[in-house]
Amino acid sequence: MDFKLSEEQELIRASAREFALEYIEPIAGELDEKSLYPYEVFAKLGELGMMGISYPAEYGGGGQSFITSMLVTEEIARACPATGFLHGYSYGLVGHPIITFANEEQKKKWLPGLASGKFVGAFSLTEPGAGTDVGAATTTAVKDGDVYILNGAKTFITNAIMADVFVAFAFTNKDAGPKGMSAFLIPKGTPGLVLGEHFDKMGIRASQTSEVLFKDCAVPADCLLGKEGDGFRIAMSALDAGRIGMAATTTVIAQACLDESVRYSKGRVQFKKPISSQQAIQWFIADMSTDIDAARFLYLYAAWVKDQGKSFSLAASKAKLFCSECAVKHTSKAVQIQGGYGYIKGSKAERLYRDAKITEIGEGTSEAQRMIIAGAALR
Ligand SMILES: Cc1cc2nc3c(=O)[nH]c(=O)nc-3n(C[C@H](O)[C@H](O)[C@H](O)COP(=O)(O)OP(=O)(O)OC[C@H]3O[C@@H](n4cnc5c(N)ncnc54)[C@H](O)[C@@H]3O)c2cc1C
């Protein structure tokens, strides 16, 4: 067993950290406050090859391992969790399903743009009546000559307002259950693809979240991703990859809490000594530090399993469950350590506290992860 990163990985991680400290951290508060999408950051990350770092080299990517991509996600998320979340999302929920299931023509059409950060993608699965229960979706795709006509509504779709491509899911045969769901790569501007409500959120406010409506949306048949009926499998595989990105993001949210807690507790004097000298505070810090190591090992293990070409679904669920609950627990402790100052808008602990919560909900709730993990244990 070797826990050491390669020299190349260390170098990539150091450049990602340098970039994040210079270009992301200084604007993280403003992105949150004004709910701004960091267009320029993603353009620069694209130029540096960090958007497509683990995309295959023949499609403009860096050809690096998934672990390396996750190290970059971590560094970005350390500076701004919302931006890190979007970095992980871009590969996991958009790049991964295209790399894994698309035909050659589709790969050539979408991957170089996604790898260079010029294209943005939106994974469009959730519906108003179908969240955890994906099979309850009602969006349909009816074949009519050389097009599919899509009708239905998707909700909570990240990136929808700026997406160039929608990885979207609809039933081509509702009677067949999950095996009747199909996936599509739908270009922006396709007639009948319209945006609905745009949502204001408590956290990860730099990400943009909206409804996507399909109103007699005529999608050319060559936009089908995989075969008819592959949709459920493609959606689950994308979510598995996305969950590892989410786990990387949450690990570093907890890390940011530790950094903040150490800094603040050493400087805050009560009863004539720094609060860091109180055992109660030290125990918070010890628990954070231990959980962060456990979280990092779990998510890197899941990424490693994926890099081995093995089934990584269970490892991804375990990592996502543990890491997100770790982040939620420790952001609360970080606010606690800062007392009233941690509760005031503008404090980093307050922003991290709000950012952490989505990680127990998005890309499958903690309860959904427990269903997957218990299902595997009981089989
Ligand atoms: C900011 C944000 C961004 C998002 N981005 C995207 C995106 O880009 N693309 C996309 O497709 N979706 C996206 N989502 C949707 C997200 O994946 C769903 O919100 C999530 O899967 C939960 O679905 P739901 O909100 O409908 O909750 P529900 O499924 O209604 O669940 C409500 C509660 O019931 C629990 N529950 C449900 N079923 C069970 C059960 N069988 N056993 C035990 N407990 C259960 C859940 O765990 C949860 O606690 C996003 C959501 C948010 C908030």
Short mmCIF file of C-alpha atoms and ligand atoms in Angstrom, two decimals:
data_model
loop_
_atom_site.label_atom_id
_atom_site.label_comp_id
_atom_site.label_asym_id
_atom_site.label_seq_id
_atom_site.Cartn_x
_atom_site.Cartn_y
_atom_site.Cartn_z
CA MET A 1 0.00 0.00 0.00
CA ASP A 2 1.40 3.38 -1.03
CA PHE A 3 -0.14 6.59 0.33
CA LYS A 4 2.35 8.78 -1.49
CA LEU A 5 1.26 10.98 -4.40
CA SER A 6 3.49 11.01 -7.46
CA GLU A 7 5.75 14.02 -8.07
CA GLU A 8 3.48 15.03 -10.95
CA GLN A 9 0.40 14.88 -8.71
CA GLU A 10 2.15 16.98 -6.06
CA LEU A 11 3.05 19.52 -8.73
CA ILE A 12 -0.50 19.67 -10.12
CA ARG A 13 -1.91 20.01 -6.62
CA ALA A 14 0.54 22.81 -5.78
CA SER A 15 -0.38 24.74 -8.96
CA ALA A 16 -4.10 24.27 -8.24
CA ARG A 17 -3.57 25.56 -4.69
CA GLU A 18 -1.58 28.55 -5.93
CA PHE A 19 -4.26 29.38 -8.48
CA ALA A 20 -7.06 28.98 -5.95
CA LEU A 21 -5.35 31.20 -3.39
CA GLU A 22 -4.67 33.92 -5.96
CA TYR A 23 -7.86 33.91 -8.03
CA ILE A 24 -10.63 32.18 -6.08
CA GLU A 25 -10.24 32.73 -2.36
CA PRO A 26 -10.24 36.55 -2.58
CA ILE A 27 -13.61 36.55 -4.38
CA ALA A 28 -15.31 33.63 -2.58
CA GLY A 29 -17.23 35.92 -0.20
CA GLU A 30 -18.50 38.11 -3.04
CA LEU A 31 -19.52 35.11 -5.18
CA ASP A 32 -21.59 33.91 -2.21
CA GLU A 33 -23.06 37.27 -1.27
CA LYS A 34 -24.10 38.22 -4.82
CA SER A 35 -24.73 34.67 -6.04
CA LEU A 36 -22.31 35.14 -8.95
CA TYR A 37 -21.14 32.33 -11.24
CA PRO A 38 -17.33 32.47 -11.58
CA TYR A 39 -17.11 32.59 -15.40
CA GLU A 40 -13.57 34.00 -15.43
CA VAL A 41 -12.28 31.46 -12.94
CA PHE A 42 -13.53 28.58 -15.09
CA ALA A 43 -12.09 30.16 -18.25
CA LYS A 44 -8.68 30.41 -16.55
CA LEU A 45 -8.96 26.88 -15.13
CA GLY A 46 -9.71 25.72 -18.68
CA GLU A 47 -6.65 27.51 -20.05
CA LEU A 48 -4.51 25.84 -17.38
CA GLY A 49 -5.88 22.42 -18.35
CA MET A 50 -7.53 21.94 -14.96
CA MET A 51 -11.11 21.55 -16.18
CA GLY A 52 -10.23 18.57 -18.34
CA ILE A 53 -7.34 17.21 -16.35
CA SER A 54 -8.65 13.63 -16.30
CA TYR A 55 -10.35 13.73 -19.72
CA PRO A 56 -8.68 11.50 -22.33
CA ALA A 57 -5.82 13.26 -24.13
CA GLU A 58 -7.32 12.49 -27.58
CA TYR A 59 -10.28 14.75 -26.72
CA GLY A 60 -8.21 17.65 -25.44
CA GLY A 61 -7.88 16.46 -21.84
CA GLY A 62 -4.86 16.01 -19.63
CA GLY A 63 -5.07 12.21 -19.55
CA GLN A 64 -4.48 12.20 -15.79
CA SER A 65 -6.09 9.87 -13.26
CA PHE A 66 -9.41 10.61 -11.58
CA ILE A 67 -7.52 10.92 -8.27
CA THR A 68 -5.52 13.79 -9.76
CA SER A 69 -8.71 15.51 -10.89
CA MET A 70 -10.11 15.16 -7.36
CA LEU A 71 -6.96 16.73 -5.89
CA VAL A 72 -7.67 19.76 -8.10
CA THR A 73 -11.34 19.79 -7.02
CA GLU A 74 -10.16 19.76 -3.39
CA GLU A 75 -7.86 22.74 -3.83
CA ILE A 76 -10.56 24.76 -5.60
CA ALA A 77 -13.15 23.85 -2.96
CA ARG A 78 -10.77 24.81 -0.17
CA ALA A 79 -10.85 28.36 -1.54
CA CYS A 80 -14.57 28.32 -2.43
CA PRO A 81 -16.77 25.24 -1.88
CA ALA A 82 -19.29 26.33 -4.52
CA THR A 83 -16.60 26.61 -7.19
CA GLY A 84 -15.13 23.26 -6.11
CA PHE A 85 -18.57 21.66 -6.27
CA LEU A 86 -18.95 22.94 -9.85
CA HIS A 87 -15.52 21.57 -10.80
CA GLY A 88 -16.43 18.10 -9.49
CA TYR A 89 -19.89 18.30 -11.09
CA SER A 90 -18.45 19.21 -14.49
CA TYR A 91 -16.43 16.00 -14.72
CA GLY A 92 -18.65 13.63 -12.73
CA LEU A 93 -22.12 14.44 -13.99
CA VAL A 94 -21.29 15.63 -17.50
CA GLY A 95 -17.79 14.54 -18.64
CA HIS A 96 -17.91 11.04 -17.14
CA PRO A 97 -21.17 9.91 -18.81
CA ILE A 98 -20.00 11.27 -22.17
CA ILE A 99 -16.55 9.64 -21.87
CA THR A 100 -18.12 6.35 -20.78
CA PHE A 101 -21.26 6.05 -22.92
CA ALA A 102 -21.08 8.43 -25.93
CA ASN A 103 -20.25 7.42 -29.50
CA GLU A 104 -17.17 8.79 -31.25
CA GLU A 105 -19.03 11.62 -32.96
CA GLN A 106 -20.60 12.80 -29.70
CA LYS A 107 -17.26 12.63 -27.89
CA LYS A 108 -15.61 14.77 -30.58
CA LYS A 109 -18.50 17.22 -30.44
CA TRP A 110 -18.58 17.79 -26.67
CA LEU A 111 -15.45 16.65 -24.87
CA PRO A 112 -12.84 19.16 -26.17
CA GLY A 113 -15.14 22.08 -25.24
CA LEU A 114 -15.85 20.66 -21.79
CA ALA A 115 -12.18 19.83 -21.19
CA SER A 116 -11.10 23.36 -22.12
CA GLY A 117 -13.78 25.01 -19.97
CA LYS A 118 -15.38 26.60 -23.07
CA PHE A 119 -18.50 24.45 -22.70
CA VAL A 120 -20.64 24.07 -19.61
CA GLY A 121 -22.89 21.06 -19.03
CA ALA A 122 -26.04 20.49 -16.98
CA PHE A 123 -27.14 17.09 -15.67
CA SER A 124 -30.92 17.07 -15.89
CA LEU A 125 -32.51 14.21 -13.97
CA THR A 126 -34.52 15.46 -10.96
CA GLU A 127 -38.19 16.32 -11.46
CA PRO A 128 -40.71 18.01 -9.16
CA GLY A 129 -42.26 14.62 -8.35
CA ALA A 130 -39.12 12.51 -8.72
CA GLY A 131 -36.11 13.27 -6.53
CA THR A 132 -34.78 10.26 -4.62
CA ASP A 133 -37.35 8.15 -6.46
CA VAL A 134 -35.81 8.58 -9.91
CA GLY A 135 -38.15 5.98 -11.40
CA ALA A 136 -41.14 8.23 -10.69
CA ALA A 137 -39.99 10.65 -13.42
CA THR A 138 -42.65 11.55 -15.96
CA THR A 139 -40.63 13.25 -18.71
CA THR A 140 -41.22 11.35 -21.94
CA ALA A 141 -39.34 11.08 -25.24
CA VAL A 142 -41.45 9.85 -28.15
CA LYS A 143 -39.66 8.89 -31.37
CA ASP A 144 -41.06 10.63 -34.41
CA GLY A 145 -39.00 9.92 -37.54
CA ASP A 146 -35.49 11.23 -36.96
CA VAL A 147 -36.33 13.18 -33.80
CA TYR A 148 -37.48 12.44 -30.26
CA ILE A 149 -40.18 14.75 -28.91
CA LEU A 150 -39.50 15.46 -25.22
CA ASN A 151 -42.15 16.71 -22.80
CA GLY A 152 -41.74 17.22 -19.07
CA ALA A 153 -40.11 19.32 -16.36
CA LYS A 154 -36.78 19.02 -14.57
CA THR A 155 -36.03 20.93 -11.40
CA PHE A 156 -33.01 22.05 -9.33
CA ILE A 157 -30.74 21.82 -12.38
CA THR A 158 -27.26 23.18 -11.72
CA ASN A 159 -25.71 25.24 -14.57
CA ALA A 160 -28.95 25.24 -16.61
CA ILE A 161 -28.80 28.96 -17.34
CA MET A 162 -25.34 28.84 -18.91
CA ALA A 163 -25.23 25.25 -20.18
CA ASP A 164 -24.13 24.45 -23.72
CA VAL A 165 -25.22 20.83 -23.34
CA PHE A 166 -27.87 19.12 -21.21
CA VAL A 167 -27.34 15.49 -20.21
CA ALA A 168 -31.07 14.84 -19.91
CA PHE A 169 -33.18 11.82 -19.04
CA ALA A 170 -36.64 10.84 -20.28
CA PHE A 171 -38.73 7.71 -20.61
CA THR A 172 -38.85 6.24 -24.12
CA ASN A 173 -40.90 3.37 -22.69
CA LYS A 174 -42.51 4.09 -19.31
CA ASP A 175 -43.99 0.57 -19.07
CA ALA A 176 -40.48 -0.93 -18.95
CA GLY A 177 -39.67 0.80 -15.62
CA PRO A 178 -36.04 1.89 -15.16
CA LYS A 179 -35.12 -0.02 -18.33
CA GLY A 180 -37.40 2.32 -20.28
CA MET A 181 -35.43 5.46 -19.41
CA SER A 182 -33.09 6.93 -22.04
CA ALA A 183 -30.38 9.60 -21.94
CA PHE A 184 -29.85 12.47 -24.38
CA LEU A 185 -27.15 15.07 -25.06
CA ILE A 186 -29.24 18.11 -25.90
CA PRO A 187 -27.55 21.27 -27.23
CA LYS A 188 -28.66 24.63 -25.84
CA GLY A 189 -31.04 26.48 -28.11
CA THR A 190 -32.92 23.33 -29.11
CA PRO A 191 -36.47 24.57 -29.78
CA GLY A 192 -38.78 23.60 -26.93
CA LEU A 193 -36.01 23.53 -24.29
CA VAL A 194 -36.88 26.43 -22.01
CA LEU A 195 -35.76 27.61 -18.61
CA GLY A 196 -38.28 27.84 -15.80
CA GLU A 197 -37.88 29.25 -12.31
CA HIS A 198 -34.42 30.28 -11.11
CA PHE A 199 -33.80 29.46 -7.43
CA ASP A 200 -32.16 31.53 -4.70
CA LYS A 201 -30.27 29.27 -2.28
CA MET A 202 -28.90 29.17 1.26
CA GLY A 203 -25.45 27.90 0.22
CA ILE A 204 -23.10 27.16 -2.70
CA ARG A 205 -24.57 30.38 -4.07
CA ALA A 206 -21.98 30.75 -6.85
CA SER A 207 -23.67 27.77 -8.51
CA GLN A 208 -26.84 28.57 -10.44
CA THR A 209 -29.91 26.37 -10.05
CA SER A 210 -33.01 26.43 -12.25
CA GLU A 211 -35.92 24.52 -13.71
CA VAL A 212 -35.60 23.12 -17.22
CA LEU A 213 -38.79 22.54 -19.19
CA PHE A 214 -39.23 20.43 -22.30
CA LYS A 215 -42.22 21.60 -24.32
CA ASP A 216 -42.56 19.50 -27.45
CA CYS A 217 -38.79 19.73 -27.60
CA ALA A 218 -37.62 18.08 -30.84
CA VAL A 219 -34.28 16.43 -30.16
CA PRO A 220 -32.44 14.91 -33.15
CA ALA A 221 -32.17 11.12 -32.81
CA ASP A 222 -28.37 11.30 -32.97
CA CYS A 223 -28.47 13.05 -29.56
CA LEU A 224 -29.40 9.74 -27.89
CA LEU A 225 -26.60 8.84 -25.43
CA GLY A 226 -25.97 5.10 -25.41
CA LYS A 227 -28.93 3.01 -26.52
CA GLU A 228 -32.63 3.42 -25.81
CA GLY A 229 -33.19 2.10 -22.29
CA ASP A 230 -29.64 2.87 -21.06
CA GLY A 231 -30.71 6.08 -19.29
CA PHE A 232 -31.11 4.81 -15.73
CA ARG A 233 -27.73 3.04 -15.85
CA ILE A 234 -26.06 6.16 -17.28
CA ALA A 235 -27.67 8.40 -14.63
CA MET A 236 -26.52 6.13 -11.79
CA SER A 237 -22.98 5.91 -13.17
CA ALA A 238 -22.79 9.71 -13.48
CA LEU A 239 -24.10 10.15 -9.94
CA ASP A 240 -21.49 7.69 -8.65
CA ALA A 241 -18.71 9.75 -10.25
CA GLY A 242 -20.28 13.02 -9.08
CA ARG A 243 -20.52 11.72 -5.51
CA ILE A 244 -16.74 11.31 -5.31
CA GLY A 245 -16.36 14.96 -6.40
CA MET A 246 -18.90 15.95 -3.77
CA ALA A 247 -16.94 13.95 -1.18
CA ALA A 248 -13.71 15.73 -2.14
CA THR A 249 -15.49 19.08 -1.79
CA THR A 250 -16.92 18.20 1.61
CA THR A 251 -13.60 16.90 2.93
CA VAL A 252 -12.04 20.22 2.27
CA ILE A 253 -14.97 22.15 3.71
CA ALA A 254 -14.14 20.32 6.96
CA GLN A 255 -10.46 21.14 6.40
CA ALA A 256 -11.30 24.82 5.97
CA CYS A 257 -13.22 24.61 9.27
CA LEU A 258 -10.18 23.16 10.99
CA ASP A 259 -7.93 25.89 9.57
CA GLU A 260 -10.41 28.57 10.66
CA SER A 261 -10.89 27.02 14.10
CA VAL A 262 -7.16 26.81 14.79
CA ARG A 263 -6.63 30.40 13.62
CA TYR A 264 -9.55 31.83 15.56
CA SER A 265 -9.12 29.85 18.79
CA LYS A 266 -5.46 30.84 19.10
CA GLY A 267 -6.35 34.52 18.76
CA ARG A 268 -9.54 34.69 20.85
CA VAL A 269 -8.80 35.43 24.51
CA GLN A 270 -11.39 34.69 27.20
CA PHE A 271 -10.66 34.20 30.90
CA LYS A 272 -7.22 35.78 30.18
CA LYS A 273 -6.04 33.00 27.86
CA PRO A 274 -6.63 31.87 24.27
CA ILE A 275 -9.69 29.65 24.01
CA SER A 276 -7.42 27.10 22.22
CA SER A 277 -5.99 26.30 25.66
CA GLN A 278 -9.41 25.03 26.82
CA GLN A 279 -9.84 21.29 26.55
CA ALA A 280 -13.40 21.66 25.23
CA ILE A 281 -12.10 23.56 22.18
CA GLN A 282 -9.17 21.18 21.75
CA TRP A 283 -11.56 18.23 21.57
CA PHE A 284 -13.55 19.92 18.80
CA ILE A 285 -10.28 20.40 16.93
CA ALA A 286 -9.07 16.83 17.55
CA ASP A 287 -12.37 15.40 16.24
CA MET A 288 -12.23 17.61 13.16
CA SER A 289 -8.66 16.63 12.40
CA THR A 290 -9.38 12.89 12.78
CA ASP A 291 -12.58 12.96 10.73
CA ILE A 292 -10.86 14.91 7.95
CA ASP A 293 -8.20 12.18 7.62
CA ALA A 294 -10.88 9.49 7.54
CA ALA A 295 -12.90 11.48 4.98
CA ARG A 296 -9.89 12.04 2.75
CA PHE A 297 -8.93 8.36 2.81
CA LEU A 298 -12.50 7.31 1.97
CA TYR A 299 -12.91 9.62 -1.01
CA LEU A 300 -9.41 8.95 -2.37
CA TYR A 301 -10.08 5.22 -2.04
CA ALA A 302 -13.30 5.61 -4.06
CA ALA A 303 -11.39 7.60 -6.71
CA TRP A 304 -8.70 4.91 -6.75
CA VAL A 305 -11.30 2.17 -7.28
CA LYS A 306 -12.67 4.16 -10.23
CA ASP A 307 -9.15 4.57 -11.64
CA GLN A 308 -8.74 0.76 -11.46
CA GLY A 309 -11.72 0.42 -13.82
CA LYS A 310 -13.68 -1.47 -11.14
CA SER A 311 -17.23 -0.85 -9.95
CA PHE A 312 -16.96 2.19 -7.68
CA SER A 313 -20.62 2.71 -6.82
CA LEU A 314 -20.49 1.43 -3.23
CA ALA A 315 -17.18 3.15 -2.44
CA ALA A 316 -18.59 6.41 -3.84
CA SER A 317 -21.74 6.17 -1.69
CA LYS A 318 -19.75 5.46 1.45
CA ALA A 319 -17.39 8.36 0.75
CA LYS A 320 -20.22 10.77 -0.04
CA LEU A 321 -22.18 9.78 3.07
CA PHE A 322 -19.28 10.01 5.50
CA CYS A 323 -17.63 13.10 4.03
CA SER A 324 -20.83 15.16 3.77
CA GLU A 325 -21.96 14.33 7.31
CA CYS A 326 -18.43 15.15 8.50
CA ALA A 327 -18.62 18.58 6.81
CA VAL A 328 -22.05 19.38 8.23
CA LYS A 329 -20.98 18.34 11.74
CA HIS A 330 -17.73 20.31 11.72
CA THR A 331 -19.04 23.48 10.10
CA SER A 332 -21.44 23.63 13.04
CA LYS A 333 -18.51 23.18 15.46
CA ALA A 334 -16.50 25.86 13.64
CA VAL A 335 -19.36 28.34 14.15
CA GLN A 336 -19.55 27.22 17.80
CA ILE A 337 -15.84 27.89 18.33
CA GLN A 338 -16.29 31.43 17.00
CA GLY A 339 -19.34 32.07 19.17
CA GLY A 340 -21.38 35.11 18.07
CA TYR A 341 -18.68 36.17 15.61
CA GLY A 342 -19.15 32.90 13.72
CA TYR A 343 -22.86 33.57 13.34
CA ILE A 344 -22.44 36.98 11.73
CA LYS A 345 -22.67 37.34 7.92
CA GLY A 346 -19.24 37.75 6.41
CA SER A 347 -17.61 35.22 8.75
CA LYS A 348 -16.07 32.35 6.80
CA ALA A 349 -17.45 29.81 9.28
CA GLU A 350 -20.99 31.08 8.60
CA ARG A 351 -20.54 30.67 4.83
CA LEU A 352 -19.04 27.18 5.20
CA TYR A 353 -21.95 26.19 7.47
CA ARG A 354 -24.45 27.16 4.74
CA ASP A 355 -22.35 25.64 1.94
CA ALA A 356 -22.00 22.29 3.70
CA LYS A 357 -25.70 21.45 3.93
CA ILE A 358 -26.26 20.79 0.23
CA THR A 359 -23.76 17.95 0.36
CA GLU A 360 -26.21 15.84 2.40
CA ILE A 361 -28.90 16.45 -0.25
CA GLY A 362 -27.51 16.87 -3.79
CA GLU A 363 -26.43 13.91 -5.95
CA GLY A 364 -28.44 11.60 -3.68
CA THR A 365 -29.36 12.36 -0.06
CA SER A 366 -27.62 10.75 2.91
CA GLU A 367 -30.67 8.50 3.26
CA ALA A 368 -30.30 7.41 -0.38
CA GLN A 369 -26.61 6.58 0.26
CA ARG A 370 -27.62 4.54 3.32
CA MET A 371 -30.15 2.64 1.18
CA ILE A 372 -27.37 1.74 -1.30
CA ILE A 373 -24.88 0.80 1.42
CA ALA A 374 -27.38 -1.23 3.48
CA GLY A 375 -28.63 -2.93 0.30
CA ALA A 376 -25.08 -4.07 -0.49
CA ALA A 377 -24.39 -5.18 3.09
CA LEU A 378 -27.61 -7.17 3.28
CA ARG A 379 -27.25 -8.88 -0.10
C1 LIG B 1 -28.63 23.16 -5.04
C2 LIG B 1 -29.10 21.93 -5.71
C3 LIG B 1 -28.54 21.53 -6.91
C4 LIG B 1 -29.01 20.39 -7.57
N1 LIG B 1 -28.49 20.08 -8.80
C5 LIG B 1 -29.07 19.07 -9.50
C6 LIG B 1 -28.67 18.83 -10.86
O1 LIG B 1 -27.81 19.49 -11.42
N2 LIG B 1 -29.30 17.84 -11.54
C7 LIG B 1 -30.29 17.09 -10.99
O2 LIG B 1 -30.82 16.23 -11.68
N3 LIG B 1 -30.69 17.30 -9.71
C8 LIG B 1 -30.11 18.27 -8.96
N4 LIG B 1 -30.52 18.51 -7.67
C9 LIG B 1 -31.57 17.69 -7.09
C10 LIG B 1 -31.10 16.76 -5.99
O3 LIG B 1 -30.36 15.70 -6.52
C11 LIG B 1 -32.36 16.33 -5.22
O4 LIG B 1 -32.79 17.46 -4.48
C12 LIG B 1 -32.09 15.16 -4.30
O5 LIG B 1 -31.82 13.99 -5.06
C13 LIG B 1 -33.29 14.88 -3.38
O6 LIG B 1 -34.50 14.88 -4.07
P1 LIG B 1 -35.72 15.78 -3.52
O7 LIG B 1 -35.19 17.13 -3.27
O8 LIG B 1 -36.85 15.62 -4.44
O9 LIG B 1 -36.05 15.14 -2.10
P2 LIG B 1 -37.01 13.88 -1.82
O10 LIG B 1 -36.62 12.74 -2.68
O11 LIG B 1 -38.43 14.33 -1.85
O12 LIG B 1 -36.60 13.54 -0.33
C14 LIG B 1 -37.06 14.27 0.79
C15 LIG B 1 -36.54 13.58 2.05
O13 LIG B 1 -37.08 12.24 2.12
C16 LIG B 1 -36.02 11.32 2.18
N5 LIG B 1 -36.39 10.09 1.48
C17 LIG B 1 -36.92 9.97 0.24
N6 LIG B 1 -37.12 8.68 -0.06
C18 LIG B 1 -36.70 7.97 1.00
C19 LIG B 1 -36.63 6.58 1.31
N7 LIG B 1 -37.03 5.63 0.43
N8 LIG B 1 -36.14 6.19 2.51
C20 LIG B 1 -35.73 7.12 3.41
N9 LIG B 1 -35.77 8.46 3.19
C21 LIG B 1 -36.24 8.87 1.99
C22 LIG B 1 -34.82 12.01 1.52
O14 LIG B 1 -33.58 11.44 1.91
C23 LIG B 1 -35.02 13.44 2.03
O15 LIG B 1 -34.54 13.54 3.34
C24 LIG B 1 -30.03 19.61 -6.98
C25 LIG B 1 -30.60 20.01 -5.76
C26 LIG B 1 -30.15 21.14 -5.14
C27 LIG B 1 -30.80 21.57 -3.85
#
